[in-house]
Structures are given as structure tokens and as C-alpha cells.
XYZ file of C-alpha atoms in Angstrom:
365
model
C 131.391 112.820 169.513
C 129.830 116.234 170.112
C 128.733 118.265 167.121
C 131.351 120.953 167.771
C 134.183 118.365 167.968
C 132.972 116.746 164.778
C 133.172 120.109 163.087
C 136.755 120.529 164.310
C 137.959 117.157 163.061
C 136.006 116.989 159.809
C 137.907 118.066 156.708
C 134.652 119.403 155.306
C 134.598 122.074 158.033
C 137.987 123.597 157.208
C 136.574 126.717 155.551
C 135.017 129.501 157.584
C 131.357 128.750 158.243
C 129.018 131.422 156.878
C 125.913 130.251 158.701
C 126.331 132.653 161.678
C 125.723 135.569 159.321
C 122.445 134.045 158.137
C 121.337 133.157 161.633
C 122.117 136.643 162.894
C 120.078 138.147 160.067
C 117.191 135.837 160.962
C 117.460 136.787 164.589
C 117.302 140.469 163.720
C 114.115 139.847 161.742
C 112.601 137.901 164.617
C 113.373 140.707 167.070
C 110.891 142.999 165.317
C 108.033 140.647 166.270
C 109.018 139.863 169.876
C 108.818 141.744 173.190
C 111.999 143.564 174.316
C 112.989 140.888 176.869
C 112.705 138.083 174.356
C 114.506 140.170 171.758
C 117.406 140.763 174.147
C 117.600 137.053 174.903
C 117.658 136.306 171.185
C 120.573 138.698 170.724
C 122.532 137.004 173.525
C 121.823 133.558 172.061
C 122.853 134.660 168.575
C 126.097 136.150 169.924
C 126.844 132.929 171.773
C 126.235 130.870 168.636
C 128.433 133.225 166.589
C 131.268 133.015 169.140
C 131.002 129.238 169.234
C 131.085 129.016 165.448
C 134.138 131.322 165.364
C 135.976 129.061 167.823
C 135.084 126.014 165.761
C 136.325 127.764 162.624
C 139.662 128.673 164.259
C 140.091 125.155 165.564
C 139.396 123.809 162.080
C 142.025 126.132 160.620
C 144.504 124.998 163.276
C 143.777 121.380 162.352
C 144.351 122.178 158.690
C 147.563 124.090 159.409
C 149.033 121.213 161.403
C 148.099 118.782 158.635
C 150.020 120.687 155.942
C 153.042 118.766 154.684
C 155.333 119.367 151.755
C 157.522 121.984 150.087
C 156.491 125.268 148.480
C 158.132 128.585 147.627
C 157.641 132.183 148.714
C 158.811 135.449 147.198
C 161.411 137.048 149.459
C 161.672 140.825 148.997
C 164.742 142.935 149.647
C 165.157 143.950 153.277
C 164.452 141.070 155.659
C 166.814 138.174 156.146
C 165.597 134.706 155.202
C 165.192 133.880 158.906
C 163.147 137.033 159.524
C 160.934 136.217 156.567
C 160.373 132.681 157.853
C 159.350 134.058 161.254
C 156.952 136.492 159.562
C 155.379 133.635 157.612
C 155.079 131.494 160.732
C 153.471 134.308 162.727
C 150.898 135.000 159.993
C 149.887 131.326 159.850
C 149.655 130.961 163.627
C 147.607 134.150 163.893
C 145.201 132.996 161.183
C 144.692 129.678 162.977
C 144.412 131.285 166.431
C 147.394 129.326 167.742
C 148.506 128.760 170.351
C 145.146 128.883 172.141
C 143.723 127.428 175.393
C 141.660 124.963 173.383
C 144.788 123.505 171.780
C 146.924 123.423 174.902
C 144.236 121.291 176.558
C 144.316 118.847 173.661
C 147.195 116.632 172.611
C 150.169 118.909 172.107
C 151.184 119.402 168.496
C 154.269 120.725 166.734
C 154.296 123.088 163.784
C 157.442 122.416 161.798
C 158.392 124.962 159.186
C 161.769 125.824 157.695
C 163.593 127.182 154.674
C 166.351 125.674 152.582
C 168.694 128.071 150.839
C 169.409 131.397 152.516
C 169.134 134.643 150.575
C 171.011 137.710 151.805
C 168.874 140.548 153.144
C 169.798 142.648 150.090
C 168.679 139.891 147.707
C 165.194 138.972 146.562
C 163.564 136.028 144.835
C 162.644 132.385 145.374
C 162.905 131.046 148.920
C 161.953 127.378 149.303
C 159.973 126.527 152.435
C 159.201 123.127 153.944
C 156.289 122.523 156.295
C 155.487 119.416 158.324
C 157.416 116.412 157.038
C 158.396 118.569 154.075
C 161.205 119.997 156.226
C 163.006 116.693 155.662
C 163.047 117.403 151.926
C 164.900 120.705 152.236
C 168.316 119.081 152.001
C 167.524 118.002 148.451
C 166.926 121.666 147.588
C 170.563 122.446 148.339
C 171.870 119.992 145.759
C 169.654 121.256 142.940
C 170.521 124.003 140.474
C 169.796 127.681 141.125
C 169.400 130.592 138.758
C 170.141 134.233 139.425
C 169.912 137.599 137.727
C 172.764 139.722 139.068
C 173.524 143.364 138.375
C 177.190 144.138 138.937
C 178.906 147.501 139.231
C 182.389 147.927 137.814
C 185.015 150.162 139.389
C 184.138 149.634 143.053
C 185.056 146.889 145.521
C 183.397 146.584 148.942
C 184.125 144.615 152.088
C 180.934 142.562 151.595
C 181.343 142.178 147.818
C 177.946 143.858 147.376
C 176.437 147.337 147.635
C 175.690 147.025 151.360
C 179.366 147.146 152.319
C 181.996 149.849 152.629
C 183.966 150.749 149.530
C 187.497 149.399 149.908
C 188.899 150.059 146.447
C 188.116 151.997 143.285
C 189.615 151.374 139.842
C 188.963 152.702 136.338
C 186.559 150.811 134.097
C 186.070 153.175 131.156
C 188.028 151.005 128.703
C 186.060 147.816 129.439
C 183.770 146.778 126.575
C 180.882 144.348 126.250
C 183.156 142.066 124.221
C 185.698 142.082 127.079
C 183.099 140.799 129.543
C 181.682 138.205 127.160
C 185.192 137.012 126.391
C 186.028 136.069 129.969
C 182.742 134.442 131.009
C 183.865 131.065 129.676
C 186.572 131.028 132.362
C 183.846 130.959 135.005
C 181.754 128.207 133.408
C 181.808 124.495 134.223
C 183.565 122.904 137.202
C 185.706 125.669 138.653
C 187.394 126.618 141.926
C 185.975 129.506 143.921
C 186.975 131.282 147.125
C 183.782 132.155 149.023
C 183.373 135.481 150.835
C 184.436 134.349 154.279
C 184.208 130.607 154.944
C 184.125 128.886 158.293
C 187.176 128.905 160.503
C 189.801 126.293 159.880
C 190.695 123.945 162.658
C 194.274 124.276 161.461
C 196.080 127.305 159.966
C 196.599 127.990 156.294
C 198.792 130.697 154.811
C 195.869 132.391 153.051
C 195.061 136.041 153.543
C 192.072 136.937 155.668
C 188.884 137.739 153.801
C 186.847 140.749 154.868
C 183.492 139.940 153.314
C 180.486 138.333 154.926
C 178.355 135.212 154.749
C 175.691 133.439 156.782
C 178.112 130.897 158.227
C 178.683 130.591 161.952
C 181.347 129.708 164.485
C 180.369 128.714 168.030
C 176.817 129.856 167.324
C 177.814 133.350 166.172
C 177.688 134.714 162.646
C 181.167 135.181 161.229
C 180.131 138.625 160.026
C 179.497 139.590 163.668
C 182.943 138.354 164.671
C 184.512 140.350 161.856
C 182.654 143.515 162.830
C 184.064 143.115 166.354
C 187.533 143.078 164.836
C 188.238 139.395 165.446
C 190.494 137.661 162.940
C 188.794 134.958 160.901
C 190.798 132.513 158.822
C 189.496 131.460 155.407
C 189.568 128.095 153.723
C 191.101 127.836 150.282
C 189.143 127.755 147.046
C 186.735 124.851 146.664
C 185.088 123.207 143.660
C 181.760 124.580 142.450
C 179.725 124.139 139.288
C 178.434 126.816 136.934
C 176.102 125.503 134.246
C 175.771 128.710 132.271
C 176.538 132.438 132.347
C 175.352 135.019 129.862
C 175.679 138.784 129.701
C 172.188 140.256 129.426
C 173.016 143.949 129.427
C 176.028 146.244 129.620
C 175.633 149.911 130.423
C 178.886 151.025 132.093
C 179.521 150.786 134.934
C 176.656 148.304 135.277
C 176.397 144.837 133.757
C 173.654 142.230 134.113
C 174.349 138.500 134.282
C 172.063 135.466 134.030
C 173.738 132.665 136.004
C 172.710 129.045 136.568
C 174.838 127.244 139.124
C 174.963 124.399 141.610
C 174.919 124.497 145.404
C 177.603 126.315 147.352
C 178.218 128.925 144.652
C 178.573 132.624 145.514
C 177.345 135.211 143.036
C 179.166 137.901 144.999
C 182.479 136.102 144.541
C 181.752 135.617 140.832
C 181.115 139.324 140.240
C 184.202 140.258 142.255
C 186.345 137.792 140.311
C 185.007 139.126 136.988
C 186.071 142.629 138.011
C 189.577 141.406 138.839
C 189.821 139.472 135.576
C 189.048 142.732 133.750
C 191.885 144.503 135.635
C 189.341 146.481 137.609
C 187.025 145.598 140.486
C 183.297 145.027 140.921
C 180.539 144.389 143.429
C 176.940 143.129 143.298
C 174.403 145.944 143.073
C 171.238 143.808 142.889
C 170.612 140.075 143.129
C 167.461 138.120 142.310
C 167.092 134.341 142.556
C 164.709 133.360 139.784
C 164.889 129.588 140.274
C 165.761 127.102 142.993
C 165.473 123.447 142.098
C 162.125 123.032 140.295
C 160.677 126.251 141.778
C 160.588 129.419 139.680
C 159.910 132.971 140.770
C 157.139 133.610 138.247
C 155.213 130.356 138.586
C 155.651 129.107 142.145
C 156.777 131.828 144.583
C 153.881 133.071 146.750
C 153.801 136.820 147.467
C 153.081 137.846 151.042
C 149.382 138.485 150.406
C 149.084 134.776 149.558
C 150.595 133.556 152.828
C 147.368 131.990 154.042
C 146.597 128.429 155.075
C 144.337 127.839 152.066
C 146.761 129.379 149.556
C 149.680 127.358 150.908
C 147.591 124.179 150.825
C 146.830 124.844 147.159
C 150.492 125.594 146.445
C 151.574 122.340 148.111
C 149.155 120.455 145.875
C 150.384 122.287 142.792
C 154.064 121.734 143.660
C 153.721 118.046 144.562
C 154.169 117.112 140.899
C 157.597 118.790 140.827
C 159.276 116.078 142.884
C 160.274 112.468 142.211
C 157.742 109.850 143.295
C 159.830 108.658 146.243
C 159.981 112.159 147.728
C 156.266 112.700 147.145
C 155.508 109.524 149.084
C 157.671 110.625 151.998
C 156.021 114.010 152.314
C 152.501 112.613 152.073
C 152.821 110.748 155.371
C 151.562 112.891 158.267
C 153.833 113.257 161.254
C 152.790 112.525 164.817
C 154.463 114.373 167.626
C 154.091 114.890 171.367
C 156.308 117.972 171.409
C 155.336 121.504 172.382
C 152.886 123.602 170.384
C 155.810 125.417 168.778
C 159.456 124.364 168.781
C 162.376 125.883 166.926
C 165.789 124.551 166.022
C 168.611 125.698 163.787
C 170.171 123.105 161.481
C 173.406 123.726 159.631
C 174.949 121.120 157.352
C 178.239 119.670 158.593
C 180.148 120.516 155.436
C 180.495 124.285 154.906
C 178.152 125.346 152.132
C 177.472 128.481 150.175
C 175.618 131.588 151.256
C 172.337 129.946 150.278
C 173.054 126.508 151.726
C 171.510 126.708 155.176
C 168.369 125.009 156.471
C 166.360 126.617 159.221
C 163.369 124.900 160.752
C 160.898 126.139 163.320
């Protein structure tokens, strides 16, 4: 095996080689003691060596990227959708590794698999769990785990999306609502309860339930239901379904705003909860801000990588750190590298058969 190929395949060559800098410095020193022609030749040779080393370094990073396997978490800010954030992460990793490149298309074709489990609305921020390599197969387990949110609700206003991004559809007084009133009704929303989500998937058969005018990430025939609604198409809603709320506590009340700390199971809608609380108080309410502080074993403070840490090395370290968060059988599954003859990059959209909550979608690329 040639020396350059050995450097590509060896795990000890994964970090950027610093030798070209030293060689270039040595070449500059040598130029002072050589005729102009020899000095020029030395410069050309040094540049060639530097370019070769750079290609080897990129190839090594590509090898390391394609070997990553497991589940980690990133910090999603307000603004982008979960899918847009995943694409941004993917593009940063591919750019760092110089992929796709002619060198890799000539070699055995590889597939970079990366996906997220648990969609956050564009207006929400917090923990977004990401799977890479065989870790994408573990994302389903993320949907069944508990989630924790900090939600700021606003009393007195209802919107068509149940949050601050929508159009105001109703306004009611809230001035007589007290902190004790809110704390007194929270028990009604704790435990195994029934909840009507903000716009579920279409029924295959009609029900006599009123149409909902709020939005979710669910789709029909490949189109977001929110898009259908915006076009004026009628969308039927399913009835209330069982969900689990482990705990709710009122953290702050400064009318018209109230802050909740909620821990819940999969398929639960914070927007619906806040709206229902407003109705229970003989008023109305919508979500002003939403932050997911925990998803499964991942927490925002300890595990979620900010965007400046979206590098191959940082993600590799995070995967190692997070491997202890999973049961042994899952850890064994994710440790096995995947072999594939697919294209350099393939994308697919996976939605669970049973309609889930706003955060219960898996996307893999």
C-alpha cells in the first residue's frame, strides 16, 4: 500500500497533519542559500507536498466522518425548522471532509446517513437528537422516551397555530386569573389524559368533529397539512387520543404571561396544553416561547452541541460521551459499522405509520 493510502486508512492520521508547515519553513530557510532556479524548484516541490498532504488530510476526515455511528444531540435555535437545521449540519460536515470529491467517487461509493428524531417547530428551540451512521436506527427509541419543556404562555389571546406565529383568532379577558387559579387546574392535565392535537392527519372515514385550524408537521400525500390549510382545503381532525404527562409545575406568573415546566411522553403537544389551560380558566392562551430542555437521556445543558461545535472531531467526542446513556443492547447495535454500496449521499423521509405528535418525526439523510 502506498504511503498516501496508508495515511488515508490509518486512524492515527485522522487529525490534520502539521508537518507541511514545518517543511515549508525549512524550505524557506534553504532558499536563502541556493541559486534562484533551485530556490524556485524548491518552492514548487514544497507546494506540491503541501497540496498532497492537504488531500490526504481531507480524505482522512472523510474516512472518519463515514465511520461515525451513534446518537448525539444538537442545540436548535429559534428560526430554522428541524429539517433545515439537519441540512445545515450535514453541509458543514461534508464541507469539512471535502465530500463529495473526485477522490471518493473513484473509490467504493459510500453513504452518509444522518437524521433527527423528534421535530421541533421553527419557533421553538432546544434539544434535537441526531443519529448518524447506524445510529439512525436508534432514533425510534427517542420517540418513546420522556421529554421536558419550558413553555411561556400568554393569556387572553388565541391564534390559529396555538402559538405566537399565528394570526389572532380570539381575545378574552384574563385580569381576574390568579396564580392559585392556574396551579389549581394543572392536576387536571397530569397523568394519562386525552388530548386533541393541533391538526392531526386526515381520517380515512368521516367524524363529526369540527375542523381544527392550527398546524403541525404531519403530512398527507407528501404535503404538509399546514400547506393544505393555507390553500383553504378542508382537513378533518381525529378525535382526542391518550397521552401521558408526568409532571407540570408553574414556574412564574406575571400576567398575561405564565411559565410552565412540563415533562411528558411522546405524541404530546405543548401548544394544545397551553390552549386547553386558557379554556379551563374561561379565557384563552397561546404559546409565546418554547424550549425543549430534555429528550430521552439528552439534556440541553450537558449534551446539546452548539453550532460552533458541529465538527467531525467534536461530534466524535460527543458520540463517545453519549454512548453511556443507552442500554447495553442499543450500544452494541450502534457500534457495528455499516457497509453500503449506495451513492455518496442519499436522502429519505421516514414517517411513523401511527400519527404522532409534533415532535414525533424521523428524518434521515
